[in-house]
CSV table of C-alpha atoms in Angstrom, one decimal:
chain,number,residue,atom,x,y,z
A,1,MET,CA,13.4,-6.2,5.9
A,2,THR,CA,16.7,-6.4,5.2
A,3,ALA,CA,17.6,-6.7,8.8
A,4,TRP,CA,16.1,-9.4,9.1
A,5,SER,CA,16.9,-11.2,6.2
A,6,SER,CA,20.0,-11.4,7.4
A,7,ARG,CA,22.2,-13.7,8.9
A,8,ASP,CA,22.3,-12.2,12.8
A,9,ARG,CA,19.1,-11.3,12.5
A,10,ASP,CA,18.6,-13.0,15.9
A,11,GLU,CA,20.6,-10.4,17.4
A,12,THR,CA,19.6,-7.1,14.8
A,13,LEU,CA,15.9,-8.3,14.7
A,14,THR,CA,15.0,-8.2,18.6
A,15,ALA,CA,11.1,-9.2,19.4
A,16,ASP,CA,10.7,-5.9,21.1
A,17,ARG,CA,12.0,-4.1,18.0
A,18,ALA,CA,9.9,-6.4,15.7
A,19,ALA,CA,6.9,-5.5,18.0
A,20,ASP,CA,8.2,-1.2,17.4
A,21,LEU,CA,8.1,-1.8,13.4
A,22,ALA,CA,4.8,-3.2,13.8
A,23,LYS,CA,3.2,-0.1,15.4
A,24,ILE,CA,5.2,1.9,13.9
A,25,LEU,CA,4.3,0.6,10.4
A,26,LEU,CA,0.6,0.5,11.7
A,27,GLY,CA,0.6,4.1,12.5
A,28,PHE,CA,1.9,5.0,8.8
A,29,SER,CA,-1.1,2.5,8.0
A,30,LEU,CA,-3.8,4.1,9.9
A,31,LEU,CA,-2.2,7.8,8.5
A,32,TRP,CA,-2.3,6.3,4.5
A,33,MET,CA,-5.8,5.5,5.6
A,34,TYR,CA,-6.6,9.2,6.8
A,35,LEU,CA,-4.8,11.0,3.9
A,36,VAL,CA,-6.5,9.6,1.0
A,37,TRP,CA,-10.3,9.5,2.9
A,38,SER,CA,-9.8,13.3,3.3
A,39,GLN,CA,-8.4,14.3,0.1
A,40,PHE,CA,-11.6,11.2,-1.3
A,41,LEU,CA,-14.4,13.4,0.5
A,42,VAL,CA,-12.7,16.7,-0.8
A,43,ILE,CA,-12.5,16.0,-4.0
A,44,TRP,CA,-15.7,13.8,-3.8
A,45,TYR,CA,-18.8,16.2,-2.0
A,46,GLY,CA,-16.6,19.4,-3.6
A,47,ASN,CA,-17.7,18.1,-6.9
A,48,VAL,CA,-14.5,19.3,-8.4
A,49,SER,CA,-14.2,18.0,-11.6
A,50,ASP,CA,-11.2,18.0,-12.8
A,51,GLU,CA,-10.7,15.4,-10.0
A,52,VAL,CA,-13.8,13.4,-10.0
A,53,ARG,CA,-13.2,12.9,-13.6
A,54,TYR,CA,-10.4,10.9,-12.5
A,55,LEU,CA,-12.7,9.4,-9.3
A,56,ILE,CA,-14.8,7.5,-11.6
A,57,PRO,CA,-12.7,4.5,-13.0
A,58,LEU,CA,-11.0,3.9,-10.1
A,59,LEU,CA,-14.5,3.6,-8.0
A,60,TYR,CA,-16.8,2.6,-10.5
A,61,GLY,CA,-14.6,1.1,-13.7
A,62,ARG,CA,-11.6,-1.0,-15.5
A,63,TRP,CA,-9.1,0.3,-11.9
A,64,GLN,CA,-11.4,-0.6,-9.7
A,65,ARG,CA,-10.2,-4.0,-8.2
A,66,LEU,CA,-6.4,-2.2,-8.5
A,67,ALA,CA,-7.5,0.0,-6.7
A,68,TRP,CA,-9.2,-1.9,-3.7
A,69,THR,CA,-6.3,-4.3,-3.8
A,70,ILE,CA,-3.7,-1.3,-3.0
A,71,TRP,CA,-6.1,-0.3,0.0
A,72,ALA,CA,-6.6,-4.0,1.4
A,73,ALA,CA,-2.2,-3.7,0.8
A,74,ARG,CA,-2.1,-0.6,2.1
A,75,PHE,CA,-4.8,-0.7,5.3
A,76,ALA,CA,-7.3,-4.3,6.3
A,77,LEU,CA,-4.1,-6.0,5.9
A,78,PRO,CA,-2.0,-4.1,8.3
A,79,PHE,CA,-5.4,-3.1,10.3
A,80,VAL,CA,-6.2,-6.9,10.9
A,81,VAL,CA,-3.2,-8.6,11.6
A,82,LEU,CA,-0.5,-5.7,13.2
A,83,LEU,CA,-3.5,-3.9,15.7
A,84,PRO,CA,-3.5,-8.2,18.1
A,85,ARG,CA,-0.4,-8.7,20.0
A,86,ILE,CA,0.4,-11.9,18.2
A,87,GLY,CA,1.2,-10.1,15.0
A,88,LYS,CA,3.6,-8.0,16.5
A,89,ARG,CA,6.0,-10.5,15.4
A,90,ARG,CA,8.7,-10.6,13.2
A,91,ALA,CA,7.0,-12.9,10.6
A,92,PRO,CA,4.0,-11.3,10.3
A,93,VAL,CA,5.4,-7.7,10.5
A,94,LEU,CA,7.9,-8.9,8.1
A,95,VAL,CA,5.0,-10.1,5.6
A,96,VAL,CA,2.6,-7.2,6.0
A,97,ALA,CA,5.7,-4.9,5.3
A,98,SER,CA,5.7,-6.7,2.1
A,99,PHE,CA,2.8,-6.4,1.7
A,100,VAL,CA,2.4,-2.8,1.8
A,101,ALA,CA,5.4,-2.1,-1.2
A,102,ALA,CA,3.7,-4.1,-3.5
A,103,GLY,CA,0.8,-2.0,-2.4
A,104,PHE,CA,2.5,1.6,-2.4
A,105,TRP,CA,3.6,0.7,-6.1
A,106,ALA,CA,1.2,-0.5,-7.1
A,107,GLU,CA,-0.6,3.4,-5.6
A,108,CYS,CA,2.6,4.7,-7.4
A,109,PHE,CA,1.3,2.6,-11.4
A,110,LEU,CA,-1.9,3.8,-10.2
A,111,LEU,CA,-1.3,7.1,-10.1
A,112,VAL,CA,0.4,7.8,-13.5
A,113,THR,CA,-1.1,5.2,-16.0
A,114,PRO,CA,-4.7,5.3,-16.2
A,115,ALA,CA,-4.3,9.0,-17.3
A,116,ALA,CA,-2.1,7.1,-20.7
A,117,SER,CA,-5.4,5.7,-23.1
A,118,GLY,CA,-3.3,2.4,-22.8
A,119,PRO,CA,-4.2,-1.1,-21.6
A,120,PRO,CA,-4.6,-1.4,-17.6
A,121,SER,CA,-0.8,-3.4,-17.4
A,122,THR,CA,1.4,-4.2,-20.1
A,123,TRP,CA,4.3,-6.4,-20.4
A,124,THR,CA,6.5,-3.1,-20.7
A,125,ALA,CA,5.3,-1.2,-18.2
A,126,ILE,CA,6.3,-4.0,-15.5
A,127,ALA,CA,9.7,-4.9,-17.1
A,128,VAL,CA,10.6,-1.0,-16.5
A,129,THR,CA,9.5,-1.0,-13.3
A,130,ALA,CA,11.6,-4.4,-12.6
A,131,ALA,CA,14.9,-3.0,-14.2
A,132,PHE,CA,14.6,-0.3,-11.8
A,133,LEU,CA,15.2,-2.5,-9.1
């Protein structure tokens, strides 16, 4: 994303490089979904009691919207946009990469926050995250 926003972006991010980046991004998105699905299957059908207690709020509780948003940002959007040839251009790759990065942050947030007993989203958590950027 930094290379695309630089002044000489026409020489830095050529059409071939954008297509290669789109293929890599799509591949990692598919790998992420494969790992998440396999982890879910082991936990859910193995009835691992410690982990199922974590999955119930994600699937049916107050964290459900955020969990589905993460799934959409990290798998569904890259799959739908980057699979056709037209999605492998510069602008779609930049947009999808931004959504994947936001989904990655939201996933890290979701891994930590449900363990705390506070509200699902606080300005303090957002301010601390913004301070590190």
